[in-house]
Short mmCIF file of C-alpha atoms and ligand atoms in Angstrom, two decimals:
data_model
loop_
_atom_site.label_atom_id
_atom_site.label_comp_id
_atom_site.label_asym_id
_atom_site.label_seq_id
_atom_site.Cartn_x
_atom_site.Cartn_y
_atom_site.Cartn_z
CA UNK A 1262 19.10 -3.89 3.49
CA UNK A 1263 17.84 -3.76 0.04
CA UNK A 1264 20.06 -4.97 -2.38
CA UNK A 1265 17.36 -4.29 -5.10
CA UNK A 1266 15.08 -6.45 -3.75
CA UNK A 1267 11.89 -7.95 -5.86
CA UNK A 1268 11.00 -8.93 -2.12
CA UNK A 1269 12.13 -6.37 0.55
CA UNK A 1270 9.25 -4.90 1.92
CA UNK A 1271 7.83 -8.51 1.71
CA UNK A 1272 10.58 -9.16 3.83
CA UNK A 1273 10.09 -5.97 6.25
CA UNK A 1274 6.41 -6.68 6.44
CA UNK A 1275 7.42 -11.03 7.07
CA UNK A 1276 9.69 -9.84 10.08
CA UNK A 1277 6.88 -7.26 11.64
CA UNK A 1278 4.33 -10.53 11.50
CA UNK A 1279 6.88 -12.30 13.37
CA UNK A 1280 6.14 -8.97 15.49
CA UNK A 1281 9.12 -7.77 15.01
CA UNK A 1282 9.26 -3.43 14.07
CA UNK A 1283 11.54 -3.44 10.86
CA UNK A 1284 12.81 -1.15 8.76
CA UNK A 1285 14.13 -1.42 5.29
CA UNK A 1286 17.32 0.57 4.41
CA UNK A 1287 19.47 1.15 0.89
CA UNK A 1288 22.21 -1.22 0.64
CA UNK A 1289 24.24 1.99 -0.22
CA UNK A 1290 23.88 3.11 4.00
CA UNK A 1291 27.28 3.11 5.13
CA UNK A 1292 27.67 0.01 7.71
CA UNK A 1293 29.31 2.57 10.16
CA UNK A 1294 25.73 4.63 9.90
CA UNK A 1295 24.22 1.86 9.96
CA UNK A 1296 25.66 0.18 13.44
CA UNK A 1297 24.42 3.73 14.57
CA UNK A 1298 21.51 2.85 14.58
CA UNK A 1299 21.70 0.09 17.04
CA UNK A 1300 19.70 -2.73 15.14
CA UNK A 1301 18.56 -5.75 17.07
CA UNK A 1302 19.55 -7.52 13.70
CA UNK A 1303 20.24 -7.43 10.11
CA UNK A 1304 18.57 -9.14 7.07
CA UNK A 1305 20.34 -8.86 3.75
CA UNK A 1306 17.56 -9.09 0.89
CA UNK A 1307 18.00 -10.68 -2.58
CA UNK A 1308 19.18 -7.96 -5.21
CA UNK A 1309 19.73 -8.97 -8.83
CA UNK A 1310 22.76 -8.72 -9.21
CA UNK A 1311 26.18 -11.19 -8.63
CA UNK A 1312 27.96 -11.33 -6.82
CA UNK A 1313 30.86 -11.52 -9.07
CA UNK A 1314 29.14 -8.62 -11.84
CA UNK A 1315 31.26 -6.01 -12.13
CA UNK A 1316 30.47 -3.25 -9.28
CA UNK A 1317 28.37 -6.16 -7.69
CA UNK A 1318 27.32 -4.63 -3.99
CA UNK A 1319 29.10 -6.71 -1.59
CA UNK A 1320 28.42 -6.68 1.80
CA UNK A 1321 31.36 -4.70 4.26
CA UNK A 1322 32.96 -7.16 6.52
CA UNK A 1323 32.78 -4.05 9.33
CA UNK A 1324 28.62 -5.81 9.28
CA UNK A 1325 29.43 -9.19 9.85
CA UNK A 1326 31.86 -8.48 13.02
CA UNK A 1327 29.22 -6.08 15.12
CA UNK A 1328 27.78 -8.72 16.77
CA UNK A 1329 24.80 -7.62 15.21
CA UNK A 1330 22.92 -10.67 14.08
CA UNK A 1331 22.36 -10.76 9.88
CA UNK A 1332 19.59 -13.61 8.23
CA UNK A 1333 21.05 -13.10 5.15
CA UNK A 1334 19.12 -14.12 2.00
CA UNK A 1335 19.48 -16.26 -1.31
CA UNK A 1336 21.78 -12.25 -2.74
CA UNK A 1337 22.13 -11.33 0.38
CA UNK A 1338 23.44 -14.99 1.51
CA UNK A 1339 25.75 -15.32 -1.31
CA UNK A 1340 27.21 -11.71 -0.25
CA UNK A 1341 27.66 -12.63 3.04
CA UNK A 1342 29.61 -16.64 1.86
CA UNK A 1343 31.41 -14.47 0.20
CA UNK A 1344 32.48 -11.95 2.49
CA UNK A 1345 33.53 -13.83 5.48
CA UNK A 1346 35.63 -16.40 3.13
CA UNK A 1347 33.37 -18.61 1.58
CA UNK A 1348 32.94 -19.68 -2.02
CA UNK A 1349 30.23 -19.16 -4.29
CA UNK A 1350 30.06 -19.82 -7.98
CA UNK A 1351 28.76 -20.70 -11.02
CA UNK A 1352 27.05 -24.20 -10.92
CA UNK A 1353 25.83 -24.07 -14.56
CA UNK A 1354 22.02 -25.26 -12.51
CA UNK A 1355 19.74 -22.62 -12.23
CA UNK A 1356 17.06 -22.89 -10.18
CA UNK A 1357 13.87 -20.62 -10.74
CA UNK A 1358 10.49 -21.16 -8.82
CA UNK A 1359 9.21 -24.27 -6.74
CA UNK A 1360 12.67 -25.91 -5.80
CA UNK A 1361 13.22 -29.35 -3.25
CA UNK A 1362 14.63 -28.21 -1.12
CA UNK A 1363 16.50 -31.27 1.00
CA UNK A 1364 17.69 -30.53 5.32
CA UNK A 1365 21.49 -31.58 6.46
CA UNK A 1366 22.16 -32.64 10.41
CA UNK A 1367 18.77 -31.71 11.34
CA UNK A 1368 18.54 -28.20 9.32
CA UNK A 1369 20.29 -26.26 11.85
CA UNK A 1370 18.26 -24.31 14.87
CA UNK A 1371 16.43 -22.51 11.51
CA UNK A 1372 14.76 -25.68 9.92
CA UNK A 1373 14.45 -28.06 13.31
CA UNK A 1374 11.76 -30.88 12.88
CA UNK A 1375 10.61 -29.06 9.36
CA UNK A 1376 9.70 -32.17 6.79
CA UNK A 1377 13.23 -33.27 5.78
CA UNK A 1378 12.43 -32.61 2.15
CA UNK A 1379 10.01 -30.22 1.08
CA UNK A 1380 9.31 -27.18 -1.91
CA UNK A 1381 11.07 -23.80 -1.66
CA UNK A 1382 10.56 -20.80 -3.32
CA UNK A 1383 14.44 -20.45 -5.16
CA UNK A 1384 15.27 -17.76 -8.24
CA UNK A 1385 19.81 -18.17 -8.95
CA UNK A 1386 22.09 -18.71 -10.81
CA UNK A 1387 25.46 -18.47 -8.53
CA UNK A 1388 25.00 -20.95 -6.04
CA UNK A 1389 27.57 -20.91 -2.82
CA UNK A 1390 30.59 -24.22 -3.23
CA UNK A 1391 31.28 -23.74 0.22
CA UNK A 1392 30.78 -21.90 2.80
CA UNK A 1393 32.97 -20.22 5.25
CA UNK A 1394 35.09 -20.92 8.16
CA UNK A 1395 32.73 -21.92 11.57
CA UNK A 1396 29.39 -22.41 9.49
CA UNK A 1397 27.25 -25.38 9.24
CA UNK A 1398 25.56 -26.08 6.30
CA UNK A 1399 21.93 -27.64 7.69
CA UNK A 1400 20.13 -27.68 3.35
CA UNK A 1401 20.65 -28.37 -0.04
CA UNK A 1402 19.35 -28.36 -3.29
CA UNK A 1403 20.47 -29.84 -6.65
CA UNK A 1404 21.14 -26.69 -7.81
CA UNK A 1405 23.09 -25.31 -4.94
CA UNK A 1406 24.59 -27.68 -2.61
CA UNK A 1407 24.79 -25.43 0.22
CA UNK A 1408 21.12 -23.41 0.11
CA UNK A 1409 21.62 -22.62 4.18
CA UNK A 1410 23.88 -22.43 6.51
CA UNK A 1411 24.71 -20.86 10.16
CA UNK A 1412 26.56 -20.59 12.58
CA UNK A 1413 24.69 -19.57 16.14
CA UNK A 1414 27.91 -19.16 18.29
CA UNK A 1415 28.31 -15.69 15.96
CA UNK A 1416 24.47 -14.87 15.49
CA UNK A 1417 25.04 -15.79 12.20
CA UNK A 1418 23.07 -17.49 8.92
CA UNK A 1419 21.22 -17.31 5.75
CA UNK A 1420 19.44 -19.56 3.24
CA UNK A 1421 19.36 -19.58 -1.16
CA UNK A 1422 15.79 -19.07 -0.82
CA UNK A 1423 13.58 -16.86 -0.36
CA UNK A 1424 10.97 -17.52 2.98
CA UNK A 1425 9.75 -14.63 2.40
CA UNK A 1426 7.27 -15.68 -0.14
CA UNK A 1427 4.52 -18.18 0.06
CA UNK A 1428 5.85 -20.45 -1.88
CA UNK A 1429 8.24 -21.38 0.64
CA UNK A 1430 5.49 -23.29 2.88
CA UNK A 1431 7.46 -22.67 6.17
CA UNK A 1432 9.19 -19.40 5.00
CA UNK A 1433 7.71 -17.60 7.54
CA UNK A 1434 8.81 -19.90 10.43
CA UNK A 1435 12.07 -19.84 9.27
CA UNK A 1436 12.25 -16.47 9.32
CA UNK A 1437 10.39 -16.13 13.34
CA UNK A 1438 13.03 -18.35 14.20
CA UNK A 1439 15.92 -16.35 13.44
CA UNK A 1440 14.22 -13.31 14.85
CA UNK A 1441 13.53 -14.70 18.27
CA UNK A 1442 16.03 -18.22 18.33
CA UNK A 1443 19.25 -17.02 16.89
CA UNK A 1444 18.76 -13.90 17.90
CA UNK A 1445 17.19 -13.43 20.74
CA UNK A 1446 14.56 -10.73 20.06
CA UNK A 1447 11.76 -10.25 22.19
CA UNK A 1448 8.74 -10.67 19.95
CA UNK A 1449 6.71 -7.04 21.12
CA UNK A 1450 4.67 -5.51 17.58
CA UNK A 1451 1.45 -6.25 18.56
CA UNK A 1452 -1.84 -3.88 17.49
CA UNK A 1453 -1.82 -2.77 21.01
CA UNK A 1454 1.04 -2.13 21.30
CA UNK A 1455 1.63 -0.01 18.03
CA UNK A 1456 -2.15 1.96 19.35
CA UNK A 1457 0.12 2.79 22.69
CA UNK A 1458 3.07 4.12 21.42
CA UNK A 1459 1.52 6.17 18.28
CA UNK A 1460 -0.34 7.65 20.90
CA UNK A 1461 2.67 8.73 22.56
CA UNK A 1462 4.60 10.00 20.27
CA UNK A 1463 1.82 12.22 19.04
CA UNK A 1464 0.98 13.77 22.40
CA UNK A 1465 4.96 14.45 23.16
CA UNK A 1466 5.01 16.14 19.52
CA UNK A 1467 2.14 18.14 19.95
CA UNK A 1468 1.70 18.85 23.59
CA UNK A 1469 -1.62 20.73 23.20
CA UNK A 1470 -1.18 22.72 19.97
CA UNK A 1471 -4.47 21.87 17.69
CA UNK A 1472 -4.16 19.29 15.09
CA UNK A 1473 -6.35 19.58 11.71
CA UNK A 1474 -6.94 16.60 9.17
CA UNK A 1475 -8.62 16.16 6.33
CA UNK A 1476 -10.22 13.27 5.82
CA UNK A 1477 -10.52 11.45 2.39
CA UNK A 1478 -12.81 8.44 3.40
CA UNK A 1479 -10.04 5.96 3.22
CA UNK A 1480 -8.46 3.81 5.42
CA UNK A 1481 -5.00 6.28 5.90
CA UNK A 1482 -6.58 8.94 6.60
CA UNK A 1483 -9.40 7.37 9.12
CA UNK A 1484 -6.51 5.43 10.95
CA UNK A 1485 -4.53 8.52 11.73
CA UNK A 1486 -7.51 10.46 12.47
CA UNK A 1487 -8.20 7.93 14.88
CA UNK A 1488 -5.36 7.48 16.26
CA UNK A 1489 -4.63 11.37 16.96
CA UNK A 1490 -8.19 11.75 18.45
CA UNK A 1491 -6.89 8.67 20.86
CA UNK A 1492 -4.39 11.39 21.60
CA UNK A 1493 -5.57 14.30 22.14
CA UNK A 1494 -9.33 14.41 21.61
CA UNK A 1495 -11.02 17.56 21.35
CA UNK A 1496 -7.95 19.02 19.98
CA UNK A 1497 -8.51 17.63 16.06
CA UNK A 1498 -11.28 19.04 14.24
CA UNK A 1499 -11.37 16.88 10.57
CA UNK A 1500 -12.06 18.16 7.77
CA UNK A 1501 -13.96 16.86 4.52
CA UNK A 1502 -14.28 18.19 1.54
CA UNK A 1503 -16.43 17.26 -0.95
CA UNK A 1504 -16.26 18.25 -4.61
CA UNK A 1505 -19.36 16.12 -5.94
CA UNK A 1506 -17.01 13.61 -7.62
CA UNK A 1507 -17.25 11.25 -4.10
CA UNK A 1508 -19.90 7.32 -4.97
CA UNK A 1509 -23.03 7.02 -3.57
CA UNK A 1510 -22.95 7.01 0.78
CA UNK A 1511 -19.56 8.71 1.35
CA UNK A 1512 -20.21 11.50 2.11
CA UNK A 1513 -22.59 9.42 5.43
CA UNK A 1514 -20.23 6.80 5.42
CA UNK A 1515 -17.67 9.39 6.96
CA UNK A 1516 -20.69 12.25 8.42
CA UNK A 1517 -22.32 8.85 10.39
CA UNK A 1518 -20.02 5.73 10.77
CA UNK A 1519 -16.58 7.41 10.74
CA UNK A 1520 -17.84 10.07 13.38
CA UNK A 1521 -20.43 7.48 15.61
CA UNK A 1522 -17.02 4.59 15.17
CA UNK A 1523 -14.63 7.65 16.72
CA UNK A 1524 -16.66 10.34 17.74
CA UNK A 1525 -14.66 13.06 16.53
CA UNK A 1526 -14.78 16.35 15.78
CA UNK A 1527 -16.00 16.68 11.40
CA UNK A 1528 -16.39 19.92 9.36
CA UNK A 1529 -17.88 18.88 5.87
CA UNK A 1530 -17.11 21.87 2.98
CA UNK A 1531 -19.31 21.83 0.25
CA UNK A 1532 -17.69 22.78 -2.68
CA UNK A 1533 -19.58 20.68 -5.52
CA UNK A 1534 -20.53 23.31 -7.27
CA UNK A 1535 -17.09 24.86 -6.69
CA UNK A 1536 -15.41 22.06 -8.50
CA UNK A 1537 -17.36 21.55 -11.11
CA UNK A 1538 -17.63 24.56 -12.31
CA UNK A 1539 -13.49 25.09 -12.36
CA UNK A 1540 -13.80 22.08 -14.50
CA UNK A 1541 -16.30 22.77 -16.73
CA UNK A 1542 -15.17 22.79 -20.48
CA UNK A 1543 -12.54 21.10 -19.40
CA UNK A 1544 -11.33 17.84 -21.24
CA UNK A 1545 -7.38 16.93 -20.28
CA UNK A 1546 -6.49 14.89 -18.05
CA UNK A 1547 -3.89 16.11 -16.27
CA UNK A 1548 -5.13 19.53 -16.19
CA UNK A 1549 -8.36 17.99 -14.98
CA UNK A 1550 -6.41 16.60 -11.33
CA UNK A 1551 -4.49 19.70 -11.65
CA UNK A 1552 -7.92 22.35 -10.73
CA UNK A 1553 -8.99 19.23 -8.56
CA UNK A 1554 -5.46 19.52 -6.37
CA UNK A 1555 -5.09 23.27 -6.58
CA UNK A 1556 -8.90 23.41 -5.75
CA UNK A 1557 -8.32 21.52 -2.85
CA UNK A 1558 -6.13 23.32 -1.44
CA UNK A 1559 -8.08 26.54 -1.90
CA UNK A 1560 -11.11 25.45 -0.10
CA UNK A 1561 -9.38 23.02 2.88
CA UNK A 1562 -7.25 26.92 3.33
CA UNK A 1563 -10.49 28.85 3.44
CA UNK A 1564 -12.58 25.58 5.85
CA UNK A 1565 -8.66 26.32 8.43
CA UNK A 1566 -9.57 29.95 8.44
CA UNK A 1567 -12.96 29.80 8.80
CA UNK A 1568 -13.18 27.57 11.60
CA UNK A 1569 -10.60 30.23 13.12
CA UNK A 1570 -12.90 32.75 12.65
CA UNK A 1571 -15.40 31.04 13.64
CA UNK A 1572 -13.14 30.36 17.32
CA UNK A 1573 -11.90 33.97 17.84
CA UNK A 1574 -16.24 34.65 17.17
CA UNK A 1575 -16.70 32.02 20.45
CA UNK A 1576 -14.24 33.10 22.53
CA UNK A 1577 -12.46 30.94 23.35
CA UNK A 1578 -9.13 33.57 21.89
CA UNK A 1579 -5.98 31.84 23.50
CA UNK A 1580 -5.57 29.59 21.32
CA UNK A 1581 -2.36 29.24 19.24
CA UNK A 1582 -4.98 28.42 15.94
CA UNK A 1583 -4.25 25.28 14.12
CA UNK A 1584 -0.62 24.32 14.25
CA UNK A 1585 -0.83 20.59 13.06
CA UNK A 1586 -1.67 18.85 9.69
CA UNK A 1587 -2.46 15.27 10.27
CA UNK A 1588 -1.57 13.01 7.08
CA UNK A 1589 -1.74 9.11 6.64
CA UNK A 1590 1.48 9.03 5.33
CA UNK A 1591 2.56 5.23 5.11
CA UNK A 1592 5.97 3.42 5.12
CA UNK A 1593 6.23 2.34 1.43
CA UNK A 1594 5.93 6.23 0.93
CA UNK A 1595 8.12 6.52 3.29
CA UNK A 1596 11.28 3.99 2.31
CA UNK A 1597 13.54 4.79 -0.18
CA UNK A 1598 13.21 2.55 -2.99
CA UNK A 1599 16.16 1.54 -4.90
CA UNK A 1600 14.70 -1.13 -7.09
CA UNK A 1601 16.33 -2.08 -10.09
CA UNK A 1602 14.62 -1.75 -13.98
CA UNK A 1603 11.43 -0.08 -11.36
CA UNK A 1604 8.31 0.90 -11.97
CA UNK A 1605 7.86 4.76 -12.58
CA UNK A 1606 4.67 4.25 -12.14
CA UNK A 1607 4.33 6.85 -8.99
CA UNK A 1608 5.80 9.72 -12.03
CA UNK A 1609 2.33 8.63 -15.09
CA UNK A 1610 0.65 10.42 -13.26
CA UNK A 1611 -0.13 13.42 -11.09
CA UNK A 1612 -1.48 11.84 -8.02
CA UNK A 1613 -3.99 14.30 -5.92
CA UNK A 1614 -3.28 13.95 -1.96
CA UNK A 1615 -2.99 16.86 0.51
CA UNK A 1616 0.99 17.07 -0.67
CA UNK A 1617 0.73 20.89 -0.97
CA UNK A 1618 -1.10 21.70 2.74
CA UNK A 1619 1.71 22.41 4.30
CA UNK A 1620 4.34 24.26 2.81
CA UNK A 1621 1.54 27.19 1.86
CA UNK A 1622 -0.36 26.80 5.12
CA UNK A 1623 3.19 26.48 7.01
CA UNK A 1624 1.79 23.60 8.67
CA UNK A 1625 3.82 21.62 11.00
CA UNK A 1626 3.09 18.07 9.27
CA UNK A 1627 2.38 15.03 11.74
CA UNK A 1628 2.31 11.40 10.56
CA UNK A 1629 0.61 8.77 12.43
CA UNK A 1630 0.81 5.80 10.29
CA UNK A 1631 4.36 7.06 8.13
CA UNK A 1632 5.69 3.07 10.00
CA UNK A 1633 3.19 1.07 8.82
CA UNK A 1634 2.21 -0.73 6.26
CA UNK A 1635 -1.57 -1.42 4.71
CA UNK A 1636 -2.35 -4.57 6.62
CA UNK A 1637 -0.48 -2.89 9.73
CA UNK A 1638 -3.42 0.43 9.40
CA UNK A 1639 -5.94 -1.71 9.03
CA UNK A 1640 -5.97 -3.91 11.67
CA UNK A 1641 -4.64 -0.69 13.54
CA UNK A 1642 -8.29 0.10 12.17
CA UNK A 1643 -10.29 -2.89 13.40
CA UNK A 1644 -8.52 -2.17 17.31
CA UNK A 1645 -9.10 1.38 16.86
CA UNK A 1646 -13.40 0.41 16.48
CA UNK A 1647 -14.05 1.89 12.38
CA UNK A 1648 -16.06 0.42 11.06
CA UNK A 1649 -14.92 -2.66 7.94
CA UNK A 1650 -16.18 -1.15 5.48
CA UNK A 1651 -14.19 1.82 5.94
CA UNK A 1652 -10.94 -0.41 7.01
CA UNK A 1653 -11.34 -2.55 4.48
CA UNK A 1654 -12.65 -0.44 1.99
CA UNK A 1655 -10.78 -0.31 -1.86
CA UNK A 1656 -8.49 2.04 -2.93
CA UNK A 1657 -10.16 5.36 -4.92
CA UNK A 1658 -8.47 8.05 -6.33
CA UNK A 1659 -8.14 11.25 -4.17
CA UNK A 1660 -9.85 12.79 -7.50
CA UNK A 1661 -12.84 10.85 -7.35
CA UNK A 1662 -14.93 10.05 -10.50
CA UNK A 1663 -14.14 12.80 -12.37
CA UNK A 1664 -11.27 10.64 -13.47
CA UNK A 1665 -13.42 7.72 -14.60
CA UNK A 1666 -15.77 10.14 -16.86
CA UNK A 1667 -13.46 10.49 -19.84
CA UNK A 1668 -13.03 13.92 -21.53
CA UNK A 1669 -15.88 16.80 -19.66
CA UNK A 1670 -17.14 16.32 -16.52
CA UNK A 1671 -20.33 17.14 -16.38
CA UNK A 1672 -23.03 16.57 -13.41
CA UNK A 1673 -25.38 13.90 -15.82
CA UNK A 1674 -22.01 11.98 -17.18
CA UNK A 1675 -21.90 12.52 -12.63
CA UNK A 1676 -25.32 10.39 -12.39
CA UNK A 1677 -23.67 7.72 -15.00
CA UNK A 1678 -20.67 7.12 -13.64
CA UNK A 1679 -22.23 7.85 -9.94
CA UNK A 1680 -24.95 5.00 -10.91
CA UNK A 1681 -23.28 2.75 -12.69
CA UNK A 1682 -20.73 2.65 -9.89
CA UNK A 1683 -23.48 1.67 -7.16
CA UNK A 1684 -24.56 -1.22 -8.73
CA UNK A 1685 -21.25 -2.45 -9.56
CA UNK A 1686 -19.73 -2.24 -5.27
CA UNK A 1687 -23.23 -3.55 -5.18
CA UNK A 1688 -23.20 -6.23 -7.07
CA UNK A 1689 -19.21 -7.29 -5.91
CA UNK A 1690 -20.13 -7.40 -2.40
CA UNK A 1691 -23.46 -9.84 -2.93
CA UNK A 1692 -21.08 -12.33 -4.48
CA UNK A 1693 -18.80 -11.54 -1.84
CA UNK A 1694 -16.06 -11.31 -4.74
CA UNK A 1695 -16.14 -7.22 -3.30
CA UNK A 1696 -13.23 -7.73 -0.77
CA UNK A 1697 -11.14 -9.96 -2.82
CA UNK A 1698 -10.19 -7.72 -5.58
CA UNK A 1699 -8.15 -4.51 -4.98
CA UNK A 1700 -10.29 -2.04 -7.28
CA UNK A 1701 -13.80 -3.07 -9.24
CA UNK A 1702 -15.28 0.01 -10.99
CA UNK A 1703 -16.87 1.49 -14.15
CA UNK A 1704 -15.59 4.23 -16.39
CA UNK A 1705 -18.01 6.40 -18.46
CA UNK A 1706 -16.46 6.19 -21.60
CA UNK A 1707 -17.16 9.53 -24.00
CA UNK A 1708 -17.96 6.93 -27.37
CA UNK A 1709 -21.83 6.40 -27.69
CA UNK A 1710 -22.95 3.89 -29.40
CA UNK A 1711 -26.26 2.38 -31.86
CA UNK A 1712 -28.33 0.37 -29.86
CA UNK A 1713 -31.67 -0.88 -29.97
CA UNK A 1714 -34.19 -0.23 -26.85
CA UNK A 1715 -37.70 -1.26 -27.08
CA UNK A 1716 -37.83 -1.51 -30.20
CA UNK A 1717 -36.43 2.49 -30.09
CA UNK A 1718 -32.86 3.63 -31.40
CA UNK A 1719 -30.11 3.79 -29.25
CA UNK A 1720 -26.97 6.51 -29.21
CA UNK A 1721 -26.35 6.81 -25.58
CA UNK A 1722 -22.42 6.14 -23.73
CA UNK A 1723 -20.46 3.38 -23.35
CA UNK A 1724 -19.26 2.63 -19.73
CA UNK A 1725 -16.52 0.27 -19.03
CA UNK A 1726 -16.14 -2.26 -16.03
CA UNK A 1727 -12.76 -2.49 -14.09
CA UNK A 1728 -11.76 -4.51 -11.63
CA UNK A 1729 -7.69 -5.86 -10.59
CA UNK A 1730 -6.34 -7.75 -8.42
CA UNK A 1731 -2.85 -6.25 -7.63
CA UNK A 1732 -0.17 -6.39 -4.54
CA UNK A 1733 0.49 -2.27 -4.07
CA UNK A 1734 -1.27 -0.71 -7.70
CA UNK A 1735 2.15 -0.33 -8.88
CA UNK A 1736 1.38 -3.13 -11.02
CA UNK A 1737 -2.36 -5.56 -11.41
CA UNK A 1738 -4.15 -7.85 -13.39
CA UNK A 1739 -7.55 -8.14 -14.70
CA UNK A 1740 -9.80 -9.89 -12.92
CA UNK A 1741 -11.42 -13.43 -14.39
CA UNK A 1742 -14.82 -12.56 -12.96
CA UNK A 1743 -17.36 -15.19 -13.25
CA UNK A 1744 -19.75 -15.24 -16.73
CA UNK A 1745 -22.18 -14.57 -14.93
CA UNK A 1746 -21.58 -11.91 -12.45
CA UNK A 1747 -20.03 -9.82 -15.51
CA UNK A 1748 -24.05 -10.84 -17.13
CA UNK A 1749 -25.78 -9.20 -13.91
CA UNK A 1750 -23.28 -6.11 -13.49
CA UNK A 1751 -23.58 -5.66 -17.33
CA UNK A 1752 -27.71 -6.01 -18.35
CA UNK A 1753 -28.24 -4.01 -14.17
CA UNK A 1754 -26.66 -0.97 -15.46
CA UNK A 1755 -27.93 -1.10 -18.99
CA UNK A 1756 -31.82 -1.68 -18.33
CA UNK A 1757 -30.93 0.99 -14.70
CA UNK A 1758 -28.55 3.48 -15.84
CA UNK A 1759 -30.27 5.88 -18.45
CA UNK A 1760 -27.53 7.19 -20.81
CA UNK A 1761 -25.75 3.68 -20.77
CA UNK A 1762 -26.37 1.64 -24.11
CA UNK A 1763 -23.18 -0.81 -24.09
CA UNK A 1764 -20.96 -2.58 -21.56
CA UNK A 1765 -17.65 -3.76 -22.47
CA UNK A 1766 -14.80 -5.45 -20.00
CA UNK A 1767 -11.33 -3.45 -19.59
CA UNK A 1768 -8.69 -6.96 -19.74
CA UNK A 1769 -5.60 -5.29 -20.00
CA UNK A 1770 -2.79 -5.62 -17.12
CA UNK A 1771 -0.62 -2.90 -16.01
CA UNK A 1772 2.39 -2.11 -17.11
CA UNK A 1773 1.80 -1.45 -20.24
CA UNK A 1774 -1.47 0.10 -18.63
CA UNK A 1775 -2.93 2.03 -15.93
CA UNK A 1776 -5.51 1.21 -13.33
CA UNK A 1777 -7.18 4.35 -14.05
CA UNK A 1778 -8.51 5.46 -17.24
CA UNK A 1779 -7.23 8.66 -16.97
P1 XMP B 1494 -3.26 3.93 -11.17
O1 XMP B 1494 -4.55 4.63 -12.49
O2 XMP B 1494 -2.25 4.77 -11.67
O3 XMP B 1494 -3.71 3.82 -10.25
O4 XMP B 1494 -2.74 2.49 -12.38
C1 XMP B 1494 -3.17 2.77 -9.36
C2 XMP B 1494 -3.86 3.12 -7.73
O5 XMP B 1494 -3.61 4.29 -7.64
C3 XMP B 1494 -4.60 4.90 -7.68
N1 XMP B 1494 -4.53 6.07 -7.74
C4 XMP B 1494 -4.95 7.26 -7.09
N2 XMP B 1494 -4.66 7.55 -6.40
N3 XMP B 1494 -4.65 10.03 -6.23
C5 XMP B 1494 -4.94 8.70 -4.98
O6 XMP B 1494 -5.19 8.82 -4.04
C6 XMP B 1494 -4.61 9.88 -6.82
O7 XMP B 1494 -4.80 11.17 -7.80
C7 XMP B 1494 -4.58 8.76 -7.26
N4 XMP B 1494 -4.39 7.88 -9.14
C8 XMP B 1494 -5.11 7.59 -8.81
C9 XMP B 1494 -5.76 3.95 -8.24
O8 XMP B 1494 -7.51 4.20 -7.67
C10 XMP B 1494 -4.58 3.31 -8.36
O9 XMP B 1494 -5.52 1.95 -6.93
#
């Protein structure tokens, strides 16, 4: 249950790492509704509020009376103490960051045999000063006289610190013990089970109907399609639209490597001319994005119609057309976020995916990875035998290189940014940096500057390098790449890519900047 925590998704992921399926629900969901879903256990997240603040999100005591195991974390721990008759007070000692935790009474089930003293990650102003009746206090810290408690009879427990973050070294073990030992849940959420269950669910949903799936080259749609293929075989047709805004080698990766790994039926649509002429003369970033999104839907729609016509001609007559559209929607896109003061980054650019397709074409959606986090999608991809280059590929925006060419997209500018991008990727891979960063790419700036090459004056373009680290793309920091690597990339681009005489490195964070330049 999410109380507006910075870490709600992280908690859900950690629970899954303990091989227990988890979902995030908003704290606004009534307890009766929550219990009707028959959870095996409930975790109450942290949150920005004080239990005493006006309008604080208190927990309905009914939650603790249903016999469902509950773990409270940080704010959830205090709300639990408050609801069950313990005391929460402003102690005057605030603890933020690394804090020394001291176990009491052997640490209880949650901390049994863990070091008697050790660091945990705290972030609190208020503290629990008295545990509710029936609870054993199992840890304390300088600022929290009650830093953990448990009542194993009622299967209720709580910790003031954040077990979900890596800065609490034994945090995962503590979560695991709550789930497996206190709550008694059997760890069964494994990649193999996920694949089997998803395959059955797809078969049940589509029973014999035909599906179409747009491949983007990215991991989400690749895994979604591979799962569907495993479930329904040739009832699936994959469509890959080459809009001419791809990086070099990308089309081959899908047409050759992906098809070889999965055996899916693939139709590639070469729409390069069409996209380029629709984009001719357009410099405004939002307009470019809209044109690409619309063209994409048009091309996709036409492709399906042609596929159908072809099959009718071949006399395979009796089928019901393509009723289903498979998409690679991920769980983080589905979670109803209650982030307080959250980052509205997703509203800043009109992101392109195949979102408009289902309405326009009356498809029913099949979303095989809708319940999965990115790392789980990757695990499934590996297990399904997809190439590592696809499974661990960096994110690439739907509108492709068009948003990495500032201003108008022309064939010449595409050539420049594509060649520069190839150099960036090959140097990142050669130096082992590629898989350590979120994204690394080149941006072509419509700025020409004076340079000198072999005694000749040049007046050429500037390329910006953007290399960022990020957890989810919502916030990002620029990567402190070794200067030698930057030097090599810079040298190679200037020497090998005709039309470029200057390289700059983007050292801005998101926010206030964004990752892509458009
Ligand atoms: P920004 O530039 O908004 O990007 O900081 C955040 C992340 O999203 C990617 N991105 C897109 N992905 N369609 C996508 O599928 C899009 O239209 C799109 N625009 C940006 C970007 O590469 C980064 O990882």
